[in-house]
Protein backbone atom coordinates (compact mmCIF):
# COMPACT_ATOMS: atom_id res chain seq x y z
CA UNK A 1 0.00 0.00 0.00
CA UNK A 2 1.32 3.41 -0.87
CA UNK A 3 2.02 6.12 1.68
CA UNK A 4 -0.72 8.23 0.21
CA UNK A 5 -3.21 5.42 0.32
CA UNK A 6 -2.76 5.13 4.08
CA UNK A 7 -4.33 8.53 4.38
CA UNK A 8 -7.37 7.38 2.47
CA UNK A 9 -9.08 10.28 0.77
CA UNK A 10 -7.14 12.90 2.72
CA UNK A 11 -6.50 16.22 1.01
CA UNK A 12 -2.89 17.18 0.48
CA UNK A 13 -1.27 19.76 2.73
CA UNK A 14 0.00 21.79 -0.20
CA UNK A 15 -3.56 22.40 -1.43
CA UNK A 16 -3.84 25.16 1.16
CA UNK A 17 -1.37 27.26 -0.85
CA UNK A 18 -3.46 27.03 -4.01
CA UNK A 19 -6.60 28.02 -2.09
CA UNK A 20 -5.07 31.40 -1.17
CA UNK A 21 -3.76 32.38 -4.63
CA UNK A 22 -5.70 34.93 -6.67
CA UNK A 23 -7.65 33.05 -9.35
CA UNK A 24 -7.48 35.70 -12.10
CA UNK A 25 -3.73 36.42 -11.89
CA UNK A 26 -1.43 34.93 -14.50
CA UNK A 27 1.00 32.33 -13.19
CA UNK A 28 3.92 31.53 -13.05
CA UNK A 29 4.80 34.59 -10.97
CA UNK A 30 7.21 37.34 -12.09
CA UNK A 31 10.01 36.45 -9.66
CA UNK A 32 13.24 34.90 -10.96
CA UNK A 33 13.47 31.08 -10.84
CA UNK A 34 14.29 30.07 -7.26
CA UNK A 35 13.61 33.48 -5.66
CA UNK A 36 12.97 33.31 -1.92
CA UNK A 37 9.92 35.59 -2.15
CA UNK A 38 7.76 32.67 -3.24
CA UNK A 39 8.94 30.61 -0.26
CA UNK A 40 7.97 33.45 2.10
CA UNK A 41 4.57 33.68 0.37
CA UNK A 42 3.80 29.98 0.95
CA UNK A 43 4.96 30.25 4.54
CA UNK A 44 2.74 33.28 5.16
CA UNK A 45 -0.24 31.41 3.68
CA UNK A 46 0.36 28.44 5.98
CA UNK A 47 0.72 30.70 9.02
CA UNK A 48 -2.52 32.58 8.28
CA UNK A 49 -4.36 29.35 7.52
CA UNK A 50 -3.18 27.69 10.75
CA UNK A 51 -4.31 30.71 12.76
CA UNK A 52 -7.72 30.39 11.08
CA UNK A 53 -7.98 34.08 10.18
CA UNK A 54 -10.74 35.23 7.85
CA UNK A 55 -9.09 36.32 4.61
CA UNK A 56 -11.37 39.37 4.36
CA UNK A 57 -9.94 40.66 7.65
CA UNK A 58 -6.29 40.36 6.65
CA UNK A 59 -4.74 43.34 4.83
CA UNK A 60 -1.41 42.96 3.03
CA UNK A 61 0.28 46.32 2.51
CA UNK A 62 3.38 46.66 0.36
CA UNK A 63 5.56 49.30 -1.24
CA UNK A 64 7.76 48.90 -4.29
CA UNK A 65 10.27 46.15 -4.96
CA UNK A 66 10.40 42.48 -5.86
CA UNK A 67 9.00 41.34 -2.52
CA UNK A 68 6.27 43.98 -2.68
CA UNK A 69 4.65 42.10 -5.58
CA UNK A 70 3.43 39.48 -3.12
CA UNK A 71 -0.04 40.99 -2.43
CA UNK A 72 -0.69 40.78 -6.18
CA UNK A 73 -0.59 36.98 -5.97
CA UNK A 74 -2.11 36.30 -2.55
CA UNK A 75 -5.88 36.56 -2.22
CA UNK A 76 -6.23 38.84 0.81
CA UNK A 77 -7.19 42.50 1.07
CA UNK A 78 -4.31 44.35 -0.59
CA UNK A 79 -2.89 47.85 -0.64
CA UNK A 80 0.01 48.43 -3.02
CA UNK A 81 1.53 51.79 -2.17
CA UNK A 82 4.39 54.10 -3.09
CA UNK A 83 8.06 53.30 -2.54
CA UNK A 84 8.97 52.91 1.14
CA UNK A 85 5.63 54.19 2.42
CA UNK A 86 3.95 50.86 3.11
CA UNK A 87 4.21 51.33 6.88
CA UNK A 88 2.77 54.84 6.70
CA UNK A 89 -0.29 53.59 4.78
CA UNK A 90 -0.54 50.56 7.07
CA UNK A 91 -0.59 52.83 10.13
CA UNK A 92 -3.56 54.64 8.58
CA UNK A 93 -5.40 51.39 7.86
CA UNK A 94 -4.80 50.03 11.37
CA UNK A 95 -5.76 53.30 13.05
CA UNK A 96 -9.09 53.55 11.23
CA UNK A 97 -9.95 49.82 11.50
CA UNK A 98 -8.19 48.33 14.55
CA UNK A 99 -10.12 45.07 14.06
CA UNK A 100 -8.17 44.21 10.88
CA UNK A 101 -4.93 42.22 10.85
CA UNK A 102 -2.44 44.41 9.00
CA UNK A 103 0.64 42.73 7.53
CA UNK A 104 3.32 44.73 5.73
CA UNK A 105 5.47 42.94 3.14
CA UNK A 106 8.63 44.88 2.48
CA UNK A 107 12.21 44.52 1.34
CA UNK A 108 15.51 45.73 2.76
CA UNK A 109 15.76 48.77 0.48
CA UNK A 110 12.08 49.62 0.74
CA UNK A 111 11.91 49.57 4.54
CA UNK A 112 15.42 50.55 5.67
CA UNK A 113 16.46 53.11 3.09
CA UNK A 114 13.52 54.81 1.41
CA UNK A 115 11.11 54.04 4.24
CA UNK A 116 13.59 54.07 7.13
CA UNK A 117 11.81 56.84 8.98
CA UNK A 118 8.43 55.13 8.71
CA UNK A 119 9.96 51.96 10.16
CA UNK A 120 11.46 53.60 13.23
CA UNK A 121 8.32 55.59 13.96
CA UNK A 122 6.05 52.56 13.58
CA UNK A 123 8.40 50.77 16.05
CA UNK A 124 8.32 53.74 18.42
CA UNK A 125 4.52 53.92 18.44
CA UNK A 126 4.21 50.16 18.97
CA UNK A 127 1.19 49.97 16.67
CA UNK A 128 -0.19 46.45 16.12
CA UNK A 129 1.27 45.77 12.66
CA UNK A 130 3.24 42.71 11.53
CA UNK A 131 6.12 43.58 9.23
CA UNK A 132 7.78 40.89 7.14
CA UNK A 133 11.11 42.25 5.99
CA UNK A 134 12.60 40.14 3.20
CA UNK A 135 16.31 40.88 3.32
CA UNK A 136 18.25 39.78 0.23
CA UNK A 137 21.18 42.21 0.76
CA UNK A 138 20.67 44.03 -2.56
CA UNK A 139 18.23 46.07 -4.67
CA UNK A 140 16.95 43.38 -7.03
CA UNK A 141 14.23 45.07 -9.07
CA UNK A 142 16.33 48.07 -10.13
CA UNK A 143 19.37 46.08 -11.21
CA UNK A 144 21.59 45.12 -8.27
CA UNK A 145 22.66 48.34 -6.51
CA UNK A 146 23.91 48.12 -2.90
CA UNK A 147 21.23 48.34 -0.24
CA UNK A 148 21.51 49.39 3.44
CA UNK A 149 22.09 45.74 4.41
CA UNK A 150 24.79 44.79 1.87
CA UNK A 151 27.68 43.30 3.88
CA UNK A 152 31.02 45.19 3.75
CA UNK A 153 33.19 44.08 0.85
CA UNK A 154 30.28 42.63 -1.13
CA UNK A 155 30.06 43.35 -4.83
CA UNK A 156 27.08 45.00 -6.50
CA UNK A 157 26.59 46.84 -9.78
CA UNK A 158 27.35 50.15 -8.01
CA UNK A 159 30.31 48.72 -6.05
CA UNK A 160 32.30 46.70 -8.60
CA UNK A 161 35.35 46.66 -6.25
CA UNK A 162 33.41 45.81 -3.11
CA UNK A 163 31.33 47.90 -0.73
CA UNK A 164 33.17 50.10 1.78
CA UNK A 165 30.07 50.84 3.85
CA UNK A 166 28.86 49.37 7.10
CA UNK A 167 25.42 47.75 6.92
CA UNK A 168 22.28 48.20 9.01
CA UNK A 169 21.17 45.46 11.37
CA UNK A 170 17.42 45.63 10.89
CA UNK A 171 16.58 43.71 14.08
CA UNK A 172 18.86 45.84 16.30
CA UNK A 173 17.46 48.99 14.71
CA UNK A 174 13.88 47.90 15.44
CA UNK A 175 14.78 46.92 19.00
CA UNK A 176 16.37 50.29 19.64
CA UNK A 177 13.36 52.07 18.17
CA UNK A 178 10.96 50.20 20.45
CA UNK A 179 9.41 47.28 18.53
CA UNK A 180 8.04 44.62 20.86
CA UNK A 181 8.45 41.40 18.85
CA UNK A 182 11.54 40.86 16.71
CA UNK A 183 12.58 37.62 15.04
CA UNK A 184 14.92 36.51 12.31
CA UNK A 185 14.85 33.46 10.06
CA UNK A 186 15.99 32.40 6.59
CA UNK A 187 14.19 31.00 3.57
CA UNK A 188 15.85 27.64 4.20
CA UNK A 189 14.16 27.25 7.61
CA UNK A 190 10.55 27.07 6.47
CA UNK A 191 9.19 25.33 9.58
CA UNK A 192 10.77 27.95 11.83
CA UNK A 193 9.46 30.67 9.50
CA UNK A 194 5.88 29.35 9.81
CA UNK A 195 6.13 29.38 13.60
CA UNK A 196 7.70 32.83 13.83
CA UNK A 197 5.11 34.30 11.48
CA UNK A 198 2.29 32.81 13.54
CA UNK A 199 3.76 34.26 16.73
CA UNK A 200 4.33 37.64 15.09
CA UNK A 201 0.77 37.84 13.78
CA UNK A 202 -0.62 36.88 17.18
CA UNK A 203 1.58 39.38 19.02
CA UNK A 204 -0.18 42.55 20.18
CA UNK A 205 2.14 45.39 19.21
CA UNK A 206 4.67 46.06 16.48
CA UNK A 207 6.29 42.85 15.27
CA UNK A 208 9.13 42.48 12.79
CA UNK A 209 10.17 39.21 11.15
CA UNK A 210 13.37 39.54 9.14
CA UNK A 211 13.65 36.77 6.56
CA UNK A 212 17.11 36.37 5.02
CA UNK A 213 16.42 35.55 1.39
CA UNK A 214 18.39 34.67 -1.72
CA UNK A 215 18.90 36.97 -4.70
CA UNK A 216 21.09 34.72 -6.80
CA UNK A 217 20.35 36.76 -9.92
CA UNK A 218 22.31 39.78 -8.61
CA UNK A 219 23.82 39.14 -5.18
CA UNK A 220 24.74 35.54 -5.87
CA UNK A 221 26.05 36.16 -9.37
CA UNK A 222 28.10 39.30 -8.59
CA UNK A 223 29.63 37.71 -5.49
CA UNK A 224 30.15 34.30 -7.14
CA UNK A 225 28.01 32.48 -4.61
CA UNK A 226 26.22 30.34 -7.17
CA UNK A 227 22.60 29.54 -7.88
CA UNK A 228 19.56 29.46 -5.58
CA UNK A 229 20.39 26.01 -4.26
CA UNK A 230 23.94 27.07 -3.31
CA UNK A 231 22.60 30.11 -1.43
CA UNK A 232 20.05 27.96 0.42
CA UNK A 233 22.84 25.59 1.47
CA UNK A 234 24.84 28.62 2.62
CA UNK A 235 21.95 29.78 4.84
CA UNK A 236 21.67 26.24 6.20
CA UNK A 237 25.34 26.24 7.22
CA UNK A 238 25.52 29.82 8.49
CA UNK A 239 22.29 30.01 10.48
CA UNK A 240 22.63 29.32 14.16
CA UNK A 241 19.21 28.43 15.48
CA UNK A 242 19.31 29.64 19.07
CA UNK A 243 15.71 30.26 19.87
CA UNK A 244 15.66 30.72 23.61
CA UNK A 245 12.45 32.70 23.68
CA UNK A 246 14.15 36.03 24.16
CA UNK A 247 17.46 37.90 23.83
CA UNK A 248 20.04 35.58 22.37
CA UNK A 249 23.78 35.41 21.94
CA UNK A 250 25.07 37.56 19.13
CA UNK A 251 27.49 35.56 17.01
CA UNK A 252 27.57 37.75 13.93
CA UNK A 253 31.27 38.23 14.62
CA UNK A 254 31.73 34.63 13.51
CA UNK A 255 29.88 35.42 10.28
CA UNK A 256 26.83 33.48 11.39
CA UNK A 257 23.16 34.40 11.07
CA UNK A 258 21.47 34.13 14.49
CA UNK A 259 17.86 33.04 13.96
CA UNK A 260 14.88 32.77 16.23
CA UNK A 261 13.05 35.22 18.47
CA UNK A 262 15.42 38.07 19.25
CA UNK A 263 13.29 40.25 21.45
CA UNK A 264 9.83 40.04 22.96
CA UNK A 265 8.15 42.54 25.26
CA UNK A 266 4.51 42.06 26.21
CA UNK A 267 4.41 44.83 28.83
CA UNK A 268 4.45 47.85 26.53
CA UNK A 269 1.04 49.31 25.66
CA UNK A 270 -0.22 49.30 22.10
CA UNK A 271 -1.09 52.52 20.25
CA UNK A 272 -4.69 51.74 19.18
CA UNK A 273 -5.57 50.66 22.75
CA UNK A 274 -4.12 53.84 24.20
CA UNK A 275 -5.98 55.94 21.66
CA UNK A 276 -9.26 54.18 22.45
CA UNK A 277 -8.69 54.86 26.16
CA UNK A 278 -8.15 58.52 25.38
CA UNK A 279 -11.37 58.65 23.32
CA UNK A 280 -13.33 56.91 26.10
CA UNK A 281 -12.04 59.23 28.79
CA UNK A 282 -12.84 62.31 26.70
CA UNK A 283 -16.33 60.97 25.99
CA UNK A 284 -16.89 60.80 29.74
CA UNK A 285 -16.00 64.49 29.89
CA UNK A 286 -12.72 64.34 31.75
CA UNK A 287 -9.31 64.03 30.10
CA UNK A 288 -7.16 61.09 31.17
CA UNK B 1 -2.79 -6.22 -42.65
CA UNK B 2 -2.65 -6.70 -38.91
CA UNK B 3 -1.18 -3.34 -37.96
CA UNK B 4 -2.51 -2.08 -34.60
CA UNK B 5 -4.66 1.04 -34.76
CA UNK B 6 -3.39 4.33 -33.27
CA UNK B 7 -5.52 3.91 -30.19
CA UNK B 8 -4.16 0.46 -29.51
CA UNK B 9 -0.54 1.62 -29.89
CA UNK B 10 -1.16 4.36 -27.36
CA UNK B 11 -2.71 2.11 -24.77
CA UNK B 12 0.19 -0.28 -25.01
CA UNK B 13 2.71 2.45 -24.09
CA UNK B 14 1.05 3.31 -20.77
CA UNK B 15 2.84 1.39 -18.04
CA UNK B 16 0.97 0.30 -14.99
CA UNK B 17 2.20 2.23 -11.95
CA UNK B 18 3.46 0.21 -9.01
CA UNK B 19 1.44 2.37 -6.66
CA UNK B 20 -2.26 2.07 -6.15
CA UNK B 21 -3.86 5.52 -6.17
CA UNK B 22 -7.40 4.30 -5.73
CA UNK B 23 -7.42 5.41 -2.10
CA UNK B 24 -5.53 8.70 -2.26
CA UNK B 25 -3.58 11.20 -4.32
CA UNK B 26 0.02 10.51 -5.46
CA UNK B 27 2.66 11.36 -2.80
CA UNK B 28 4.20 14.12 -4.91
CA UNK B 29 3.20 15.68 -8.23
CA UNK B 30 4.59 18.57 -10.27
CA UNK B 31 2.75 21.32 -12.12
CA UNK B 32 5.20 21.74 -15.00
CA UNK B 33 3.37 24.80 -16.36
CA UNK B 34 4.26 26.86 -13.26
CA UNK B 35 7.72 25.35 -12.62
CA UNK B 36 10.70 27.52 -13.60
CA UNK B 37 13.38 24.82 -13.30
CA UNK B 38 15.22 26.36 -10.36
CA UNK B 39 16.47 22.94 -9.16
CA UNK B 40 15.64 23.63 -5.48
CA UNK B 41 13.28 20.68 -5.04
CA UNK B 42 15.63 18.23 -6.77
CA UNK B 43 18.59 19.23 -4.61
CA UNK B 44 16.71 19.39 -1.28
CA UNK B 45 14.86 16.06 -1.55
CA UNK B 46 16.53 13.71 0.96
CA UNK B 47 15.30 10.60 -0.87
CA UNK B 48 16.30 11.45 -4.46
CA UNK B 49 12.69 11.10 -5.54
CA UNK B 50 12.92 13.83 -8.16
CA UNK B 51 15.16 13.96 -11.24
CA UNK B 52 15.66 16.71 -13.79
CA UNK B 53 14.29 16.36 -17.31
CA UNK B 54 15.93 17.89 -20.37
CA UNK B 55 14.65 21.39 -19.47
CA UNK B 56 15.81 21.06 -15.85
CA UNK B 57 12.26 20.65 -14.56
CA UNK B 58 11.68 17.88 -12.02
CA UNK B 59 10.03 14.60 -12.88
CA UNK B 60 8.94 12.13 -10.23
CA UNK B 61 11.47 9.36 -10.81
CA UNK B 62 11.24 7.19 -7.69
CA UNK B 63 7.79 7.80 -6.38
CA UNK B 64 7.86 4.82 -4.02
CA UNK B 65 10.77 6.38 -2.03
CA UNK B 66 8.88 9.58 -1.16
CA UNK B 67 8.45 9.97 2.59
CA UNK B 68 6.32 13.12 2.24
CA UNK B 69 8.74 15.15 4.32
CA UNK B 70 7.59 18.41 2.75
CA UNK B 71 11.06 19.66 1.86
CA UNK B 72 10.21 20.08 -1.81
CA UNK B 73 6.86 21.86 -1.72
CA UNK B 74 7.63 24.16 1.23
CA UNK B 75 10.73 25.39 -0.63
CA UNK B 76 9.18 25.65 -4.10
CA UNK B 77 8.90 29.39 -4.85
CA UNK B 78 6.43 28.84 -7.69
CA UNK B 79 3.65 26.91 -5.93
CA UNK B 80 4.28 24.10 -8.43
CA UNK B 81 4.47 20.97 -6.22
CA UNK B 82 1.59 19.13 -4.67
CA UNK B 83 2.52 16.99 -1.72
CA UNK B 84 2.09 16.44 1.98
CA UNK B 85 3.76 17.34 5.22
CA UNK B 86 4.30 14.70 7.85
S1 LIG C 1 8.08 15.10 -0.01
FE1 LIG C 1 10.25 14.83 0.64
S2 LIG C 1 10.78 12.73 -0.07
FE2 LIG C 1 8.90 13.34 -1.20
S3 LIG C 1 9.64 14.22 -3.14
FE3 LIG C 1 9.36 15.94 -1.67
S4 LIG C 1 11.40 16.20 -0.73
FE4 LIG C 1 11.39 14.16 -1.71
S1 LIG D 1 11.29 24.08 -6.67
FE1 LIG D 1 9.38 24.44 -7.85
S2 LIG D 1 9.98 25.87 -9.50
FE2 LIG D 1 11.90 25.01 -8.64
S3 LIG D 1 12.37 23.23 -9.99
FE3 LIG D 1 11.15 22.46 -8.23
S4 LIG D 1 9.00 22.51 -8.95
FE4 LIG D 1 10.20 23.80 -10.35
XYZ file of C-alpha atoms and ligand atoms in Angstrom:
390
model
C 0.000 0.000 0.000
C 1.317 3.412 -0.871
C 2.016 6.116 1.680
C -0.725 8.226 0.208
C -3.212 5.422 0.316
C -2.758 5.127 4.077
C -4.334 8.531 4.377
C -7.370 7.382 2.469
C -9.077 10.284 0.765
C -7.137 12.898 2.723
C -6.500 16.218 1.015
C -2.894 17.181 0.475
C -1.272 19.758 2.731
C 0.000 21.789 -0.198
C -3.562 22.405 -1.435
C -3.842 25.163 1.162
C -1.370 27.259 -0.851
C -3.460 27.030 -4.011
C -6.600 28.020 -2.089
C -5.071 31.405 -1.174
C -3.759 32.377 -4.630
C -5.700 34.926 -6.671
C -7.646 33.052 -9.352
C -7.475 35.702 -12.097
C -3.729 36.420 -11.894
C -1.429 34.935 -14.504
C 1.001 32.328 -13.187
C 3.919 31.525 -13.051
C 4.798 34.586 -10.969
C 7.208 37.345 -12.087
C 10.012 36.447 -9.664
C 13.239 34.904 -10.957
C 13.468 31.084 -10.842
C 14.285 30.074 -7.264
C 13.614 33.477 -5.658
C 12.968 33.312 -1.916
C 9.917 35.595 -2.154
C 7.757 32.669 -3.237
C 8.937 30.614 -0.259
C 7.967 33.449 2.098
C 4.569 33.677 0.367
C 3.801 29.981 0.947
C 4.960 30.253 4.538
C 2.736 33.277 5.158
C -0.243 31.413 3.681
C 0.357 28.437 5.976
C 0.715 30.701 9.017
C -2.521 32.582 8.277
C -4.356 29.347 7.519
C -3.184 27.694 10.745
C -4.307 30.714 12.757
C -7.716 30.393 11.084
C -7.976 34.081 10.177
C -10.745 35.231 7.848
C -9.087 36.317 4.613
C -11.366 39.368 4.363
C -9.941 40.663 7.653
C -6.291 40.363 6.646
C -4.737 43.337 4.830
C -1.414 42.960 3.035
C 0.277 46.324 2.510
C 3.375 46.662 0.360
C 5.557 49.305 -1.238
C 7.757 48.898 -4.291
C 10.266 46.150 -4.961
C 10.401 42.481 -5.865
C 9.003 41.343 -2.517
C 6.275 43.976 -2.683
C 4.652 42.102 -5.582
C 3.434 39.484 -3.120
C -0.037 40.993 -2.427
C -0.685 40.779 -6.182
C -0.589 36.978 -5.967
C -2.110 36.298 -2.555
C -5.877 36.562 -2.219
C -6.227 38.840 0.809
C -7.189 42.497 1.069
C -4.314 44.348 -0.589
C -2.893 47.848 -0.642
C 0.006 48.426 -3.023
C 1.532 51.794 -2.173
C 4.387 54.099 -3.088
C 8.055 53.296 -2.536
C 8.966 52.907 1.139
C 5.629 54.192 2.423
C 3.945 50.860 3.107
C 4.208 51.331 6.882
C 2.766 54.841 6.697
C -0.293 53.587 4.778
C -0.542 50.557 7.072
C -0.594 52.832 10.129
C -3.561 54.637 8.577
C -5.398 51.386 7.865
C -4.801 50.033 11.371
C -5.763 53.303 13.047
C -9.090 53.545 11.233
C -9.951 49.825 11.499
C -8.193 48.331 14.552
C -10.125 45.069 14.056
C -8.167 44.214 10.883
C -4.926 42.222 10.851
C -2.438 44.410 8.995
C 0.641 42.731 7.528
C 3.318 44.734 5.729
C 5.466 42.941 3.142
C 8.631 44.878 2.483
C 12.213 44.519 1.337
C 15.513 45.726 2.755
C 15.763 48.769 0.482
C 12.078 49.622 0.743
C 11.909 49.575 4.543
C 15.417 50.551 5.666
C 16.463 53.109 3.091
C 13.523 54.812 1.406
C 11.114 54.037 4.241
C 13.592 54.075 7.133
C 11.806 56.842 8.980
C 8.435 55.128 8.709
C 9.957 51.956 10.159
C 11.465 53.599 13.229
C 8.318 55.590 13.960
C 6.052 52.555 13.582
C 8.397 50.766 16.049
C 8.317 53.737 18.419
C 4.522 53.925 18.441
C 4.209 50.164 18.967
C 1.190 49.971 16.670
C -0.190 46.454 16.123
C 1.272 45.770 12.662
C 3.244 42.711 11.528
C 6.121 43.579 9.231
C 7.782 40.892 7.141
C 11.114 42.245 5.991
C 12.597 40.145 3.199
C 16.312 40.882 3.319
C 18.245 39.782 0.234
C 21.182 42.213 0.761
C 20.670 44.025 -2.563
C 18.228 46.065 -4.674
C 16.951 43.375 -7.035
C 14.226 45.071 -9.070
C 16.325 48.066 -10.134
C 19.374 46.079 -11.207
C 21.587 45.122 -8.272
C 22.659 48.337 -6.508
C 23.913 48.121 -2.901
C 21.227 48.341 -0.239
C 21.511 49.387 3.435
C 22.088 45.744 4.412
C 24.786 44.795 1.869
C 27.685 43.301 3.879
C 31.019 45.186 3.747
C 33.189 44.077 0.852
C 30.280 42.632 -1.134
C 30.060 43.355 -4.831
C 27.082 44.998 -6.497
C 26.588 46.839 -9.779
C 27.345 50.151 -8.007
C 30.309 48.725 -6.045
C 32.305 46.696 -8.599
C 35.346 46.658 -6.252
C 33.409 45.810 -3.115
C 31.328 47.900 -0.734
C 33.175 50.098 1.783
C 30.070 50.844 3.846
C 28.863 49.367 7.099
C 25.417 47.746 6.921
C 22.282 48.195 9.012
C 21.172 45.458 11.373
C 17.421 45.630 10.889
C 16.585 43.707 14.082
C 18.856 45.841 16.295
C 17.457 48.989 14.713
C 13.878 47.895 15.439
C 14.782 46.919 19.001
C 16.372 50.295 19.636
C 13.360 52.066 18.171
C 10.955 50.196 20.451
C 9.411 47.281 18.532
C 8.037 44.620 20.858
C 8.453 41.396 18.854
C 11.538 40.857 16.709
C 12.579 37.619 15.045
C 14.918 36.506 12.311
C 14.846 33.457 10.063
C 15.995 32.397 6.592
C 14.189 31.002 3.566
C 15.852 27.635 4.196
C 14.162 27.251 7.607
C 10.552 27.066 6.471
C 9.186 25.330 9.580
C 10.766 27.949 11.828
C 9.459 30.666 9.500
C 5.879 29.347 9.810
C 6.125 29.379 13.595
C 7.702 32.835 13.833
C 5.109 34.297 11.482
C 2.291 32.809 13.543
C 3.765 34.260 16.730
C 4.335 37.641 15.087
C 0.766 37.843 13.775
C -0.624 36.880 17.177
C 1.577 39.376 19.021
C -0.179 42.548 20.176
C 2.144 45.391 19.213
C 4.667 46.062 16.483
C 6.287 42.850 15.268
C 9.131 42.481 12.790
C 10.174 39.215 11.148
C 13.367 39.543 9.143
C 13.654 36.766 6.561
C 17.108 36.367 5.022
C 16.425 35.552 1.387
C 18.390 34.667 -1.716
C 18.896 36.973 -4.697
C 21.088 34.715 -6.796
C 20.350 36.763 -9.920
C 22.314 39.779 -8.611
C 23.819 39.143 -5.176
C 24.737 35.535 -5.869
C 26.054 36.161 -9.374
C 28.096 39.305 -8.595
C 29.629 37.707 -5.487
C 30.145 34.298 -7.143
C 28.008 32.482 -4.606
C 26.217 30.338 -7.168
C 22.602 29.538 -7.877
C 19.562 29.463 -5.582
C 20.389 26.006 -4.258
C 23.941 27.067 -3.312
C 22.597 30.108 -1.427
C 20.045 27.965 0.416
C 22.837 25.594 1.469
C 24.842 28.625 2.623
C 21.949 29.776 4.838
C 21.672 26.242 6.201
C 25.341 26.243 7.218
C 25.524 29.825 8.488
C 22.294 30.010 10.476
C 22.626 29.322 14.163
C 19.209 28.431 15.476
C 19.310 29.644 19.072
C 15.705 30.259 19.867
C 15.660 30.723 23.611
C 12.454 32.697 23.678
C 14.149 36.028 24.160
C 17.460 37.895 23.831
C 20.037 35.580 22.375
C 23.778 35.409 21.939
C 25.074 37.560 19.131
C 27.486 35.559 17.006
C 27.571 37.745 13.934
C 31.269 38.231 14.623
C 31.733 34.627 13.511
C 29.879 35.424 10.281
C 26.830 33.480 11.394
C 23.163 34.399 11.069
C 21.469 34.133 14.490
C 17.865 33.042 13.957
C 14.876 32.766 16.234
C 13.052 35.218 18.469
C 15.422 38.075 19.249
C 13.288 40.254 21.454
C 9.832 40.039 22.955
C 8.145 42.537 25.262
C 4.514 42.057 26.209
C 4.413 44.826 28.835
C 4.445 47.849 26.530
C 1.042 49.312 25.663
C -0.224 49.304 22.096
C -1.092 52.521 20.249
C -4.692 51.739 19.179
C -5.573 50.657 22.753
C -4.116 53.842 24.195
C -5.979 55.940 21.656
C -9.260 54.183 22.450
C -8.691 54.864 26.161
C -8.152 58.524 25.381
C -11.367 58.652 23.323
C -13.331 56.910 26.096
C -12.043 59.228 28.793
C -12.836 62.306 26.700
C -16.328 60.972 25.988
C -16.890 60.804 29.739
C -15.998 64.488 29.887
C -12.717 64.343 31.753
C -9.308 64.034 30.097
C -7.165 61.086 31.170
C -2.791 -6.222 -42.648
C -2.651 -6.703 -38.914
C -1.181 -3.341 -37.962
C -2.514 -2.083 -34.599
C -4.656 1.044 -34.763
C -3.393 4.329 -33.268
C -5.516 3.914 -30.192
C -4.156 0.460 -29.509
C -0.540 1.618 -29.887
C -1.161 4.363 -27.357
C -2.713 2.114 -24.771
C 0.189 -0.278 -25.010
C 2.706 2.453 -24.090
C 1.046 3.309 -20.773
C 2.839 1.394 -18.037
C 0.970 0.302 -14.989
C 2.198 2.233 -11.950
C 3.455 0.205 -9.013
C 1.435 2.371 -6.658
C -2.265 2.070 -6.154
C -3.864 5.517 -6.168
C -7.400 4.295 -5.734
C -7.421 5.406 -2.097
C -5.532 8.705 -2.260
C -3.576 11.203 -4.324
C 0.015 10.512 -5.462
C 2.662 11.358 -2.804
C 4.195 14.119 -4.907
C 3.201 15.677 -8.230
C 4.594 18.574 -10.265
C 2.747 21.318 -12.123
C 5.202 21.738 -15.003
C 3.367 24.800 -16.358
C 4.262 26.865 -13.263
C 7.716 25.350 -12.623
C 10.697 27.522 -13.602
C 13.381 24.816 -13.305
C 15.217 26.356 -10.356
C 16.469 22.939 -9.155
C 15.640 23.629 -5.477
C 13.277 20.677 -5.038
C 15.633 18.232 -6.766
C 18.593 19.229 -4.606
C 16.714 19.386 -1.283
C 14.858 16.065 -1.550
C 16.531 13.710 0.963
C 15.299 10.600 -0.871
C 16.295 11.451 -4.461
C 12.694 11.097 -5.537
C 12.924 13.827 -8.163
C 15.164 13.956 -11.236
C 15.663 16.709 -13.794
C 14.290 16.357 -17.307
C 15.929 17.895 -20.371
C 14.651 21.391 -19.465
C 15.805 21.059 -15.852
C 12.261 20.654 -14.557
C 11.676 17.884 -12.021
C 10.033 14.597 -12.879
C 8.936 12.130 -10.233
C 11.466 9.361 -10.805
C 11.241 7.192 -7.694
C 7.790 7.802 -6.376
C 7.862 4.824 -4.016
C 10.770 6.382 -2.034
C 8.882 9.578 -1.158
C 8.451 9.972 2.594
C 6.325 13.120 2.243
C 8.736 15.151 4.325
C 7.585 18.413 2.752
C 11.060 19.660 1.862
C 10.206 20.078 -1.811
C 6.857 21.856 -1.716
C 7.631 24.161 1.230
C 10.729 25.391 -0.635
C 9.184 25.651 -4.104
C 8.900 29.388 -4.850
C 6.428 28.842 -7.687
C 3.647 26.909 -5.929
C 4.282 24.101 -8.435
C 4.466 20.973 -6.222
C 1.594 19.129 -4.668
C 2.522 16.992 -1.724
C 2.090 16.440 1.979
C 3.764 17.341 5.216
C 4.297 14.700 7.854
S 8.084 15.101 -0.006
Fe 10.254 14.833 0.637
S 10.776 12.726 -0.074
Fe 8.896 13.339 -1.196
S 9.641 14.220 -3.136
Fe 9.362 15.936 -1.671
S 11.396 16.196 -0.730
Fe 11.394 14.159 -1.708
S 11.295 24.078 -6.670
Fe 9.384 24.438 -7.852
S 9.983 25.870 -9.502
Fe 11.900 25.011 -8.645
S 12.369 23.231 -9.989
Fe 11.155 22.456 -8.227
S 8.996 22.511 -8.953
Fe 10.201 23.802 -10.347
